Short mmCIF file of C-alpha atoms in Angstrom, two decimals:
data_model
loop_
_atom_site.label_atom_id
_atom_site.label_comp_id
_atom_site.label_asym_id
_atom_site.label_seq_id
_atom_site.Cartn_x
_atom_site.Cartn_y
_atom_site.Cartn_z
CA MET I 1 -98.79 68.52 -8.27
CA GLU I 2 -98.33 72.07 -9.31
CA THR I 3 -94.53 71.67 -8.84
CA LYS I 4 -94.37 68.48 -11.07
CA LYS I 5 -96.31 70.62 -13.77
CA LYS I 6 -93.59 73.63 -13.60
CA GLN I 7 -90.65 71.00 -14.51
CA LYS I 8 -90.08 69.76 -17.73
CA SER I 9 -89.32 66.27 -19.03
CA ILE I 10 -86.23 65.13 -18.00
CA THR I 11 -86.48 63.00 -21.08
CA VAL I 12 -86.99 65.50 -22.83
CA ASN I 13 -84.42 67.79 -21.75
CA LEU I 14 -81.78 64.78 -21.84
CA ILE I 15 -82.64 64.36 -25.38
CA ALA I 16 -82.10 68.42 -26.65
CA ASN I 17 -79.07 68.57 -24.90
CA GLY I 18 -78.18 64.30 -26.11
CA ILE I 19 -78.67 66.08 -29.39
CA LYS I 20 -76.78 69.75 -29.20
CA THR I 21 -74.18 67.76 -27.11
CA LEU I 22 -73.60 64.87 -30.40
CA MET I 23 -73.63 67.62 -32.60
CA SER I 24 -70.69 69.25 -30.66
CA VAL I 25 -69.21 65.66 -31.22
CA LEU I 26 -69.61 65.02 -34.88
CA PHE I 27 -68.93 68.73 -35.90
CA PRO I 28 -65.33 67.87 -34.37
CA LEU I 29 -65.10 64.54 -36.38
CA ILE I 30 -65.70 66.27 -39.52
CA THR I 31 -63.73 69.28 -39.42
CA PHE I 32 -60.76 67.99 -37.60
CA PRO I 33 -60.02 65.23 -40.06
CA TYR I 34 -60.58 67.97 -42.60
CA ALA I 35 -58.16 70.48 -40.67
CA SER I 36 -55.62 68.35 -39.57
CA ARG I 37 -54.79 67.46 -42.80
CA ILE I 38 -54.75 70.72 -44.72
CA LEU I 39 -53.16 72.60 -41.28
CA GLY I 40 -50.83 69.81 -40.39
CA THR I 41 -49.76 68.75 -36.95
CA ALA I 42 -47.61 71.57 -36.75
CA GLY I 43 -51.08 73.66 -37.72
CA ILE I 44 -52.91 72.18 -35.45
CA GLY I 45 -50.61 72.27 -32.91
CA LYS I 46 -49.92 76.14 -32.95
CA VAL I 47 -53.82 76.61 -32.91
CA ASN I 48 -54.23 74.49 -29.49
CA TYR I 49 -51.18 75.84 -27.61
CA ALA I 50 -53.17 79.30 -28.22
CA SER I 51 -56.06 78.24 -26.77
CA SER I 52 -54.70 76.55 -24.29
CA ILE I 53 -52.96 79.52 -22.98
CA ILE I 54 -56.70 82.02 -23.54
CA SER I 55 -58.39 79.42 -21.69
CA TYR I 56 -56.69 79.93 -18.26
CA PHE I 57 -57.95 83.85 -18.85
CA ALA I 58 -61.95 82.17 -19.99
CA MET I 59 -61.26 80.45 -17.17
CA PHE I 60 -60.84 83.96 -14.54
CA ALA I 61 -63.25 85.74 -16.32
CA ALA I 62 -65.69 83.26 -15.82
CA LEU I 63 -64.83 82.27 -12.11
CA GLY I 64 -66.50 80.21 -11.22
CA ILE I 65 -69.70 81.52 -12.17
CA ASN I 66 -71.64 79.25 -14.40
CA THR I 67 -71.70 76.73 -11.69
CA TYR I 68 -72.81 78.24 -9.00
CA ALA I 69 -75.47 80.35 -10.84
CA VAL I 70 -76.79 77.15 -11.93
CA ARG I 71 -77.75 75.68 -8.37
CA GLU I 72 -78.40 78.91 -6.86
CA GLY I 73 -80.58 80.28 -9.66
CA ALA I 74 -82.11 76.86 -10.27
CA ARG I 75 -83.90 77.37 -6.55
CA ILE I 76 -85.42 80.41 -6.85
CA ARG I 77 -86.01 79.99 -10.91
CA ASP I 78 -90.15 80.54 -10.06
CA ASP I 79 -90.17 83.79 -9.02
CA LYS I 80 -89.23 85.86 -11.84
CA GLU I 81 -88.68 88.78 -9.58
CA LYS I 82 -85.92 87.61 -7.54
CA PHE I 83 -84.62 85.05 -10.21
CA SER I 84 -84.37 88.33 -12.52
CA LYS I 85 -82.32 90.32 -9.61
CA PHE I 86 -80.27 87.69 -9.13
CA ALA I 87 -79.55 87.58 -12.46
CA GLN I 88 -78.56 90.65 -13.37
CA GLU I 89 -75.92 90.63 -10.17
CA ILE I 90 -74.45 87.75 -11.68
CA LEU I 91 -74.17 89.15 -14.97
CA ASN I 92 -72.52 92.58 -13.51
CA ILE I 93 -70.21 89.96 -11.73
CA ASN I 94 -69.59 88.32 -14.62
CA LEU I 95 -68.77 91.61 -16.89
CA VAL I 96 -66.10 92.89 -14.30
CA THR I 97 -64.33 89.20 -14.34
CA THR I 98 -63.73 89.61 -18.04
CA VAL I 99 -62.48 93.09 -18.37
CA VAL I 100 -59.79 91.97 -15.36
CA SER I 101 -59.11 88.67 -17.47
CA TYR I 102 -58.46 91.20 -20.89
CA MET I 103 -56.19 93.87 -18.64
CA ALA I 104 -54.21 90.73 -17.68
CA LEU I 105 -54.17 89.29 -21.60
CA PHE I 106 -53.13 92.81 -22.76
CA VAL I 107 -49.59 92.33 -19.94
CA PHE I 108 -49.28 88.94 -20.95
CA LEU I 109 -49.35 89.94 -24.55
CA ARG I 110 -45.84 91.38 -24.15
CA PHE I 111 -43.84 88.24 -23.47
CA PRO I 112 -41.60 88.32 -25.94
CA VAL I 113 -41.67 84.32 -26.20
CA LEU I 114 -45.31 84.88 -27.79
CA ASP I 115 -44.04 86.98 -30.44
CA GLY I 116 -45.50 84.22 -32.93
CA TYR I 117 -48.28 83.41 -31.44
CA LYS I 118 -49.68 86.88 -30.62
CA LYS I 119 -52.48 86.53 -32.84
CA LEU I 120 -54.06 83.53 -32.82
CA LEU I 121 -54.03 84.42 -28.98
CA ILE I 122 -56.14 87.67 -29.97
CA ILE I 123 -58.19 86.13 -32.41
CA CYS I 124 -59.16 82.64 -29.32
CA SER I 125 -60.08 85.30 -26.92
CA VAL I 126 -62.47 87.23 -28.85
CA GLY I 127 -64.83 84.35 -27.57
CA ILE I 128 -64.34 85.18 -23.70
CA VAL I 129 -66.54 88.73 -24.20
CA PHE I 130 -69.24 85.96 -26.10
CA THR I 131 -69.21 83.53 -23.19
CA THR I 132 -69.75 86.36 -20.80
CA ILE I 133 -72.89 88.34 -22.68
CA GLY I 134 -74.13 84.88 -23.98
CA MET I 135 -75.64 84.01 -20.62
CA GLU I 136 -75.72 80.44 -21.26
CA TRP I 137 -76.60 79.63 -17.46
CA LEU I 138 -79.86 81.26 -17.91
CA PHE I 139 -81.02 78.71 -19.97
CA VAL I 140 -79.72 75.93 -18.01
CA ILE I 141 -81.30 77.24 -15.22
CA LYS I 142 -84.58 77.43 -17.02
CA GLU I 143 -83.98 74.09 -18.44
CA GLU I 144 -84.17 75.88 -22.07
CA TYR I 145 -82.56 72.98 -23.86
CA ALA I 146 -84.74 72.56 -27.17
CA TYR I 147 -83.90 76.63 -27.86
CA ILE I 148 -80.25 75.72 -26.67
CA THR I 149 -79.73 73.35 -29.32
CA LYS I 150 -81.76 74.73 -31.86
CA ARG I 151 -79.35 77.95 -31.57
CA ALA I 152 -75.90 75.59 -31.73
CA VAL I 153 -76.69 73.26 -34.91
CA LEU I 154 -77.52 76.52 -37.02
CA PHE I 155 -74.15 77.99 -36.14
CA GLN I 156 -72.30 74.32 -36.58
CA PHE I 157 -73.88 74.55 -39.52
CA ILE I 158 -72.94 78.03 -40.30
CA SER I 159 -68.60 77.37 -39.39
CA LEU I 160 -68.44 73.76 -41.13
CA CYS I 161 -69.74 75.58 -44.37
CA LEU I 162 -67.47 78.58 -43.71
CA LEU I 163 -64.00 75.83 -42.82
CA PHE I 164 -64.30 74.46 -46.31
CA LEU I 165 -64.73 77.70 -47.92
CA MET I 166 -61.77 80.04 -45.84
CA VAL I 167 -59.48 76.79 -44.66
CA LYS I 168 -57.34 76.60 -48.38
CA SER I 169 -53.27 75.78 -47.09
CA LYS I 170 -51.12 75.41 -44.11
CA ASP I 171 -51.46 78.85 -43.27
CA ASP I 172 -54.54 79.29 -43.03
CA TYR I 173 -54.51 78.34 -39.01
CA CYS I 174 -55.74 82.01 -37.86
CA LYS I 175 -58.59 81.19 -39.99
CA TYR I 176 -59.47 77.87 -38.83
CA ALA I 177 -59.24 79.49 -35.16
CA ALA I 178 -61.94 82.23 -35.90
CA LEU I 179 -64.05 79.82 -37.05
CA SER I 180 -64.99 78.93 -33.07
CA VAL I 181 -65.24 82.23 -32.20
CA ILE I 182 -68.07 83.13 -35.32
CA SER I 183 -69.73 80.28 -33.96
CA SER I 184 -69.66 81.56 -30.21
CA GLY I 185 -70.51 85.10 -31.28
CA GLY I 186 -73.69 84.09 -33.25
CA SER I 187 -75.13 82.28 -30.07
CA ALA I 188 -73.80 85.46 -28.20
CA ILE I 189 -76.37 87.57 -29.44
CA LEU I 190 -79.05 85.74 -30.21
CA ASN I 191 -78.93 84.48 -26.20
CA LEU I 192 -78.78 88.18 -25.32
CA TRP I 193 -81.78 89.05 -27.56
CA HIS I 194 -83.56 85.92 -26.18
CA SER I 195 -83.09 86.84 -22.58
CA ARG I 196 -85.55 89.49 -22.20
CA LYS I 197 -88.04 86.51 -22.18
CA ILE I 198 -86.49 85.31 -19.11
CA VAL I 199 -85.10 88.07 -16.44
CA ASP I 200 -86.61 91.88 -16.70
CA TRP I 201 -83.40 93.55 -17.07
CA ARG I 202 -84.97 96.71 -16.62
CA MET I 203 -86.47 95.96 -13.10
CA SER I 204 -84.57 98.30 -10.44
CA CYS I 205 -83.33 97.10 -7.46
CA LEU I 206 -80.74 97.10 -4.63
CA HIS I 207 -77.77 94.67 -5.59
CA GLU I 208 -76.50 92.16 -3.27
CA TYR I 209 -73.05 91.18 -4.59
CA LYS I 210 -71.16 90.29 -1.22
CA LYS I 211 -72.54 87.26 -0.67
CA HIS I 212 -72.09 85.83 -4.34
CA LEU I 213 -68.11 86.27 -3.99
CA MET I 214 -67.29 83.33 -1.72
CA PRO I 215 -68.98 80.41 -3.07
CA ILE I 216 -68.15 82.04 -6.13
CA LEU I 217 -64.24 81.80 -5.56
CA LEU I 218 -64.79 78.97 -4.40
CA ILE I 219 -65.85 76.91 -7.18
CA PHE I 220 -63.27 78.85 -8.96
CA GLY I 221 -60.79 77.47 -6.97
CA THR I 222 -62.29 74.21 -8.35
CA SER I 223 -61.81 75.45 -11.80
CA VAL I 224 -58.35 76.87 -11.81
CA ALA I 225 -56.80 73.21 -10.49
CA SER I 226 -59.18 71.20 -12.43
CA SER I 227 -57.68 73.22 -15.80
CA ILE I 228 -54.17 72.48 -14.98
CA TYR I 229 -54.57 68.57 -15.21
CA MET I 230 -57.25 69.32 -18.42
CA THR I 231 -54.76 71.65 -20.09
CA MET I 232 -51.33 71.63 -18.00
CA ASP I 233 -50.21 68.40 -20.37
CA THR I 234 -50.90 70.66 -23.63
CA THR I 235 -49.25 73.60 -22.47
CA MET I 236 -46.03 71.72 -21.07
CA LEU I 237 -46.12 69.59 -24.03
CA GLY I 238 -46.04 72.33 -26.27
CA ALA I 239 -43.09 74.15 -24.37
CA MET I 240 -40.91 71.05 -23.71
CA ARG I 241 -41.87 68.58 -27.21
CA GLY I 242 -42.51 71.25 -29.23
CA ASP I 243 -46.19 72.21 -31.86
CA ASP I 244 -45.73 68.57 -33.45
CA ALA I 245 -46.22 66.51 -30.63
CA THR I 246 -48.62 69.40 -29.34
CA GLY I 247 -50.44 68.31 -32.79
CA ILE I 248 -50.32 64.72 -32.11
CA TYR I 249 -51.43 64.48 -28.39
CA THR I 250 -54.34 66.79 -29.79
CA ALA I 251 -55.23 64.19 -32.07
CA ALA I 252 -55.38 61.41 -29.43
CA VAL I 253 -56.84 63.70 -26.97
CA LYS I 254 -60.15 65.05 -29.45
CA ILE I 255 -60.69 61.01 -30.02
CA ASN I 256 -60.95 61.08 -25.98
CA SER I 257 -62.86 64.85 -25.29
CA VAL I 258 -65.83 64.19 -28.13
CA VAL I 259 -66.45 60.96 -25.99
CA SER I 260 -66.08 62.33 -22.54
CA THR I 261 -68.45 65.57 -23.80
CA LEU I 262 -71.41 63.74 -25.06
CA ILE I 263 -71.49 61.48 -22.08
CA GLY I 264 -71.00 64.52 -19.47
CA THR I 265 -74.47 65.20 -20.79
CA VAL I 266 -75.76 63.33 -18.07
CA SER I 267 -74.38 65.21 -15.30
CA SER I 268 -74.57 68.52 -17.03
CA THR I 269 -78.41 68.13 -17.95
CA ILE I 270 -79.67 67.26 -14.17
CA LEU I 271 -77.75 69.80 -12.23
CA PRO I 272 -80.01 72.22 -12.63
CA ARG I 273 -82.79 69.99 -11.39
CA VAL I 274 -81.21 68.25 -9.07
CA SER I 275 -80.34 71.50 -6.87
CA TYR I 276 -83.89 72.62 -7.45
CA TYR I 277 -85.04 69.08 -5.49
CA ILE I 278 -82.53 69.78 -2.68
CA GLY I 279 -83.55 73.91 -2.50
CA ASN I 280 -86.99 72.33 -2.22
CA GLY I 281 -86.85 69.59 0.31
CA LEU I 282 -87.36 66.92 -2.18
CA LYS I 283 -85.27 63.96 -0.94
CA LYS I 284 -86.98 61.22 -2.25
CA GLU I 285 -86.86 62.42 -6.24
CA TYR I 286 -83.41 63.11 -5.79
CA GLU I 287 -82.23 59.89 -4.38
CA ARG I 288 -84.19 58.51 -7.19
CA LEU I 289 -82.89 60.88 -9.73
CA MET I 290 -79.04 60.07 -8.50
CA LYS I 291 -79.82 56.37 -8.90
CA SER I 292 -81.04 56.46 -12.09
CA SER I 293 -78.80 58.66 -13.70
CA VAL I 294 -75.51 57.17 -12.35
CA ASP I 295 -76.93 53.71 -14.05
CA MET I 296 -77.27 55.59 -17.61
CA LEU I 297 -73.56 56.83 -16.82
CA LEU I 298 -71.85 53.64 -16.16
CA MET I 299 -74.53 51.74 -19.18
CA ILE I 300 -73.06 54.16 -21.74
CA ALA I 301 -69.58 55.03 -20.01
CA MET I 302 -67.98 51.25 -19.14
CA PRO I 303 -68.60 49.60 -23.30
CA THR I 304 -67.46 53.40 -24.72
CA SER I 305 -64.72 53.08 -22.63
CA ILE I 306 -63.78 49.39 -23.73
CA GLY I 307 -64.45 50.12 -26.84
CA MET I 308 -62.55 53.12 -27.78
CA MET I 309 -59.81 51.57 -26.01
CA CYS I 310 -60.25 48.87 -28.85
CA THR I 311 -60.84 51.28 -31.91
CA SER I 312 -58.52 54.24 -31.37
CA ASP I 313 -55.68 53.70 -33.35
CA ILE I 314 -57.86 53.20 -36.34
CA LEU I 315 -60.01 56.51 -35.68
CA ILE I 316 -57.36 58.60 -35.90
CA LEU I 317 -56.27 57.38 -38.58
CA LEU I 318 -58.97 57.58 -40.13
CA PHE I 319 -59.60 61.60 -39.08
CA SER I 320 -56.31 62.63 -38.40
CA GLY I 321 -54.79 60.80 -40.64
CA SER I 322 -51.18 58.19 -40.85
CA GLU I 323 -48.64 61.67 -38.92
CA PHE I 324 -50.29 61.18 -35.83
CA LEU I 325 -50.93 57.47 -35.77
CA ALA I 326 -47.80 58.00 -33.50
CA GLY I 327 -50.96 59.14 -30.10
CA SER I 328 -52.86 55.63 -30.19
CA LEU I 329 -51.06 54.26 -27.18
CA ALA I 330 -51.73 57.82 -25.83
CA ALA I 331 -55.31 57.56 -27.13
CA LYS I 332 -56.22 54.04 -25.84
CA ILE I 333 -55.32 54.98 -22.32
CA LEU I 334 -57.10 57.97 -21.88
CA SER I 335 -60.09 56.00 -23.04
CA ALA I 336 -59.95 55.27 -19.30
CA LYS I 337 -60.48 58.37 -18.36
CA VAL I 338 -64.25 58.13 -19.71
CA VAL I 339 -65.36 56.12 -17.19
CA ILE I 340 -63.26 57.49 -14.29
CA GLY I 341 -64.15 61.12 -15.73
CA ALA I 342 -67.88 60.16 -15.48
CA VAL I 343 -67.74 59.12 -12.06
CA ASN I 344 -66.20 62.39 -10.98
CA ARG I 345 -68.70 64.40 -12.44
CA ILE I 346 -71.31 62.39 -10.89
CA LEU I 347 -69.45 62.83 -7.13
CA ALA I 348 -68.62 66.53 -7.88
CA TYR I 349 -71.47 68.12 -9.51
CA GLN I 350 -74.66 65.89 -8.64
CA ILE I 351 -73.74 65.35 -5.16
CA CYS I 352 -70.88 68.00 -3.57
CA ILE I 353 -71.88 71.11 -5.84
CA PRO I 354 -76.12 70.76 -5.14
CA HIS I 355 -75.25 70.46 -1.50
CA LYS I 356 -72.75 73.15 -0.87
CA LYS I 357 -69.64 71.56 0.28
CA ASP I 358 -68.06 73.43 -2.75
CA LYS I 359 -64.41 73.13 -0.34
CA ASP I 360 -64.64 69.53 -1.01
CA VAL I 361 -64.52 69.68 -4.71
CA LEU I 362 -61.90 72.52 -4.63
CA ILE I 363 -59.80 70.10 -2.76
CA SER I 364 -59.61 67.14 -4.24
CA THR I 365 -59.14 69.34 -7.57
CA ILE I 366 -56.54 71.34 -6.25
CA CYS I 367 -54.72 67.23 -4.94
CA GLY I 368 -55.39 65.83 -8.53
CA ALA I 369 -53.48 69.19 -10.32
CA VAL I 370 -50.19 69.06 -7.91
CA PHE I 371 -50.60 65.38 -8.75
CA ASN I 372 -50.85 66.57 -12.42
CA LEU I 373 -48.24 68.69 -12.61
CA ILE I 374 -45.63 66.97 -10.71
CA ALA I 375 -46.26 64.09 -13.24
CA ASN I 376 -46.32 65.76 -16.46
CA ALA I 377 -42.98 66.96 -15.33
CA ILE I 378 -41.56 63.70 -14.55
CA LEU I 379 -43.24 61.79 -17.61
CA ILE I 380 -43.36 64.34 -20.83
CA PRO I 381 -39.57 64.56 -20.89
CA ARG I 382 -38.93 61.17 -21.04
CA PHE I 383 -42.39 59.71 -22.51
CA GLY I 384 -43.48 62.27 -24.43
CA VAL I 385 -47.53 62.43 -25.90
CA THR I 386 -47.43 59.03 -24.04
CA GLY I 387 -46.75 59.93 -20.39
CA ALA I 388 -48.43 63.21 -20.56
CA SER I 389 -51.70 60.96 -20.82
CA VAL I 390 -50.84 58.84 -18.28
CA ALA I 391 -50.18 61.95 -15.81
CA THR I 392 -53.78 62.80 -16.88
CA LEU I 393 -55.63 59.33 -16.07
CA PHE I 394 -53.62 59.13 -12.98
CA SER I 395 -54.79 62.75 -11.58
CA GLU I 396 -58.65 61.50 -12.35
CA VAL I 397 -58.03 58.61 -10.30
CA VAL I 398 -56.52 60.94 -7.53
CA VAL I 399 -59.61 62.92 -7.71
CA LEU I 400 -61.85 60.17 -7.57
CA ILE I 401 -60.79 58.93 -4.77
CA VAL I 402 -60.85 62.18 -2.56
CA LEU I 403 -63.99 63.19 -3.77
CA THR I 404 -65.19 59.38 -2.68
CA TYR I 405 -63.97 60.26 0.53
CA TYR I 406 -65.84 63.42 0.71
CA SER I 407 -68.90 62.56 -0.30
CA SER I 408 -69.53 59.29 1.27
CA ARG I 409 -69.63 61.24 4.68
CA PHE I 410 -73.37 62.57 3.35
CA PHE I 411 -74.22 60.10 0.79
CA ALA I 412 -74.45 56.54 0.12
CA THR I 413 -72.20 56.69 -2.83
CA ARG I 414 -71.65 52.67 -3.06
CA SER I 415 -74.93 52.26 -3.31
CA LEU I 416 -75.10 53.95 -6.84
CA TYR I 417 -72.01 51.66 -8.22
CA THR I 418 -73.72 48.52 -8.13
CA ARG I 419 -74.26 47.84 -11.95
CA GLY I 420 -70.68 49.11 -12.45
CA PRO I 421 -69.10 45.10 -12.63
CA VAL I 422 -72.41 44.28 -14.81
CA TYR I 423 -71.94 46.45 -17.40
CA LEU I 424 -68.16 45.91 -17.67
CA LEU I 425 -68.36 42.53 -17.58
CA ALA I 426 -70.99 42.84 -20.43
CA SER I 427 -68.59 45.00 -22.99
CA VAL I 428 -64.90 43.21 -21.84
CA TRP I 429 -65.45 40.92 -24.50
CA PHE I 430 -65.05 43.87 -27.18
CA PHE I 431 -60.93 43.09 -27.57
CA ALA I 432 -61.48 39.90 -28.83
CA VAL I 433 -64.52 41.07 -31.59
CA ARG I 434 -61.11 43.78 -32.63
CA TYR I 435 -59.15 40.70 -33.06
CA MET I 436 -60.88 38.52 -34.90
CA MET I 437 -61.79 41.67 -37.18
CA ASP I 438 -57.87 42.22 -37.77
CA CYS I 439 -57.33 38.67 -38.61
CA PHE I 440 -60.67 37.92 -41.74
CA MET I 441 -60.43 41.43 -42.48
CA SER I 442 -58.38 44.35 -44.54
CA SER I 443 -59.74 46.91 -44.68
CA ILE I 444 -59.24 49.27 -42.25
CA PRO I 445 -62.35 50.98 -42.41
CA LEU I 446 -64.79 47.66 -42.16
CA ILE I 447 -62.82 46.76 -40.03
CA LEU I 448 -64.28 49.56 -37.70
CA ILE I 449 -67.64 48.94 -38.83
CA ASN I 450 -67.74 45.47 -38.00
CA THR I 451 -66.27 46.01 -34.78
CA VAL I 452 -68.55 49.17 -33.46
CA LEU I 453 -72.50 47.32 -35.04
CA ILE I 454 -70.89 43.68 -33.39
CA CYS I 455 -69.93 45.03 -30.26
CA ILE I 456 -73.09 47.84 -29.85
CA VAL I 457 -75.69 44.78 -30.58
CA GLY I 458 -73.91 42.30 -28.67
CA TYR I 459 -73.60 44.50 -25.96
CA PHE I 460 -77.41 45.06 -25.69
CA VAL I 461 -78.07 42.05 -26.71
CA ILE I 462 -76.40 41.19 -22.86
CA LEU I 463 -78.50 43.47 -21.23
CA ILE I 464 -81.96 42.39 -22.44
CA LEU I 465 -81.21 38.51 -21.56
CA ILE I 466 -79.83 39.09 -18.64
CA LYS I 467 -82.93 41.99 -18.15
CA ASP I 468 -80.94 45.09 -16.76
CA PRO I 469 -83.23 47.18 -14.75
CA TYR I 470 -82.93 50.38 -16.04
CA LEU I 471 -82.78 49.07 -19.41
CA LYS I 472 -85.50 47.21 -19.21
CA GLY I 473 -87.39 50.98 -17.67
CA LEU I 474 -87.02 52.76 -20.55
CA MET I 475 -87.70 50.13 -22.63
CA GLU I 476 -91.10 50.29 -21.03
CA GLN I 477 -91.68 53.85 -21.52
CA PHE I 478 -90.44 53.98 -25.25
CA PHE I 479 -93.73 51.12 -25.73
CA GLN I 480 -95.87 53.28 -23.34
CA ARG I 481 -94.66 56.57 -25.18
CA LEU I 482 -95.34 54.44 -28.83
CA GLU I 483 -99.31 53.20 -27.69
CA LYS I 484 -100.11 56.59 -26.76
CA ILE I 485 -99.00 57.66 -30.74
CA LYS I 486 -100.84 55.02 -31.74
CA LYS I 487 -104.10 55.84 -30.01
CA LYS I 488 -103.81 59.38 -31.51
#
């Protein structure tokens, strides 16, 4: 009972982290339409091309430390002495990898092919330092989601104001790139100050680094392979088709990534609790949490994916402009990735990683990365933006197949997806709604609004009629809380 009292409410954690993620979704939805119209496809393409390159150096600096720290730190978070020692060791390792990453970057900047991107690359690279000293993993381990959310919203608002003040013409793409750095910098400084409440940095102890290195490197290997099929499409498009193609593809990816990020909140929020349960032998609690979190993921991801397929062309037109409409088919293709990506996160970060099956995740990700590299090389020259989206989607499918094989050896994965077909059938009719809206309406915004409203209301009405157990449980909890509030 004492252990349970120490735990923060998962519902509260999900709400807090959901608000943070929702803001991270809304922020690009507000900024990208403005930036894309001011900077155009070439300007957006330059920034995202530079960001995709810096992401490799950022990935090396991170070295899989975040995931490892959350997994291992969550097991000992109630022991302040052990946890302080652990935090010091992780930060020191991270500082070393950051220095090495910058050394590699300075060598890379000497390549003549990057002469037109040096300033952008340097601006984007500053975020690497801020990520390291920000130590976001500390606050995730402690499930300080309320603090994380408040801080994130504050600096997103500051960045939004600066966007409208600083980005005024096509030549302001460097200022646009700097905005994300400003936001991460402010967050890092606050995190560093706030960390004193969590970790005793003055504590003197004998540090042990060796025991952390191998599992960190295994997770890093997964990050390397994962980044290949997450950013290689953008990098290869820039190299083979130029800035315009990269800009068009970015619009398609943005529409998809903001939704995937929001849905991924469930897995990221639950990871420290899952690790805590496994590390402390709470098997029943773990299995119950797994089932409820998967039900929630599928209940959200399935209709969202189909809804994105129905409306992605309108979303691109409204938020990016007609110049980016060439990426609408790519956006529809990538919409299927929402469900597959959600399932992959479950298998990797709620089953394999907490059970220390890092090698299984690494192998599955390498398979997806190799497939992605080959598929992009074949499809991009012939099909351009559409080819890149197909390669990315099927890379996720490859990862799904391999992850399912490994995770099913020690966890009954099939039992997790029993509600999947129900949610699919409850949302497949969305296509008919979009067709009807096109037939009876000519206003693009009205078509979008009516399609979304009808589909959302209709979907949840169906779930209520069929008495979906997860939705029913959520409603019961809501009404119980409402009754308690009324009594007070």
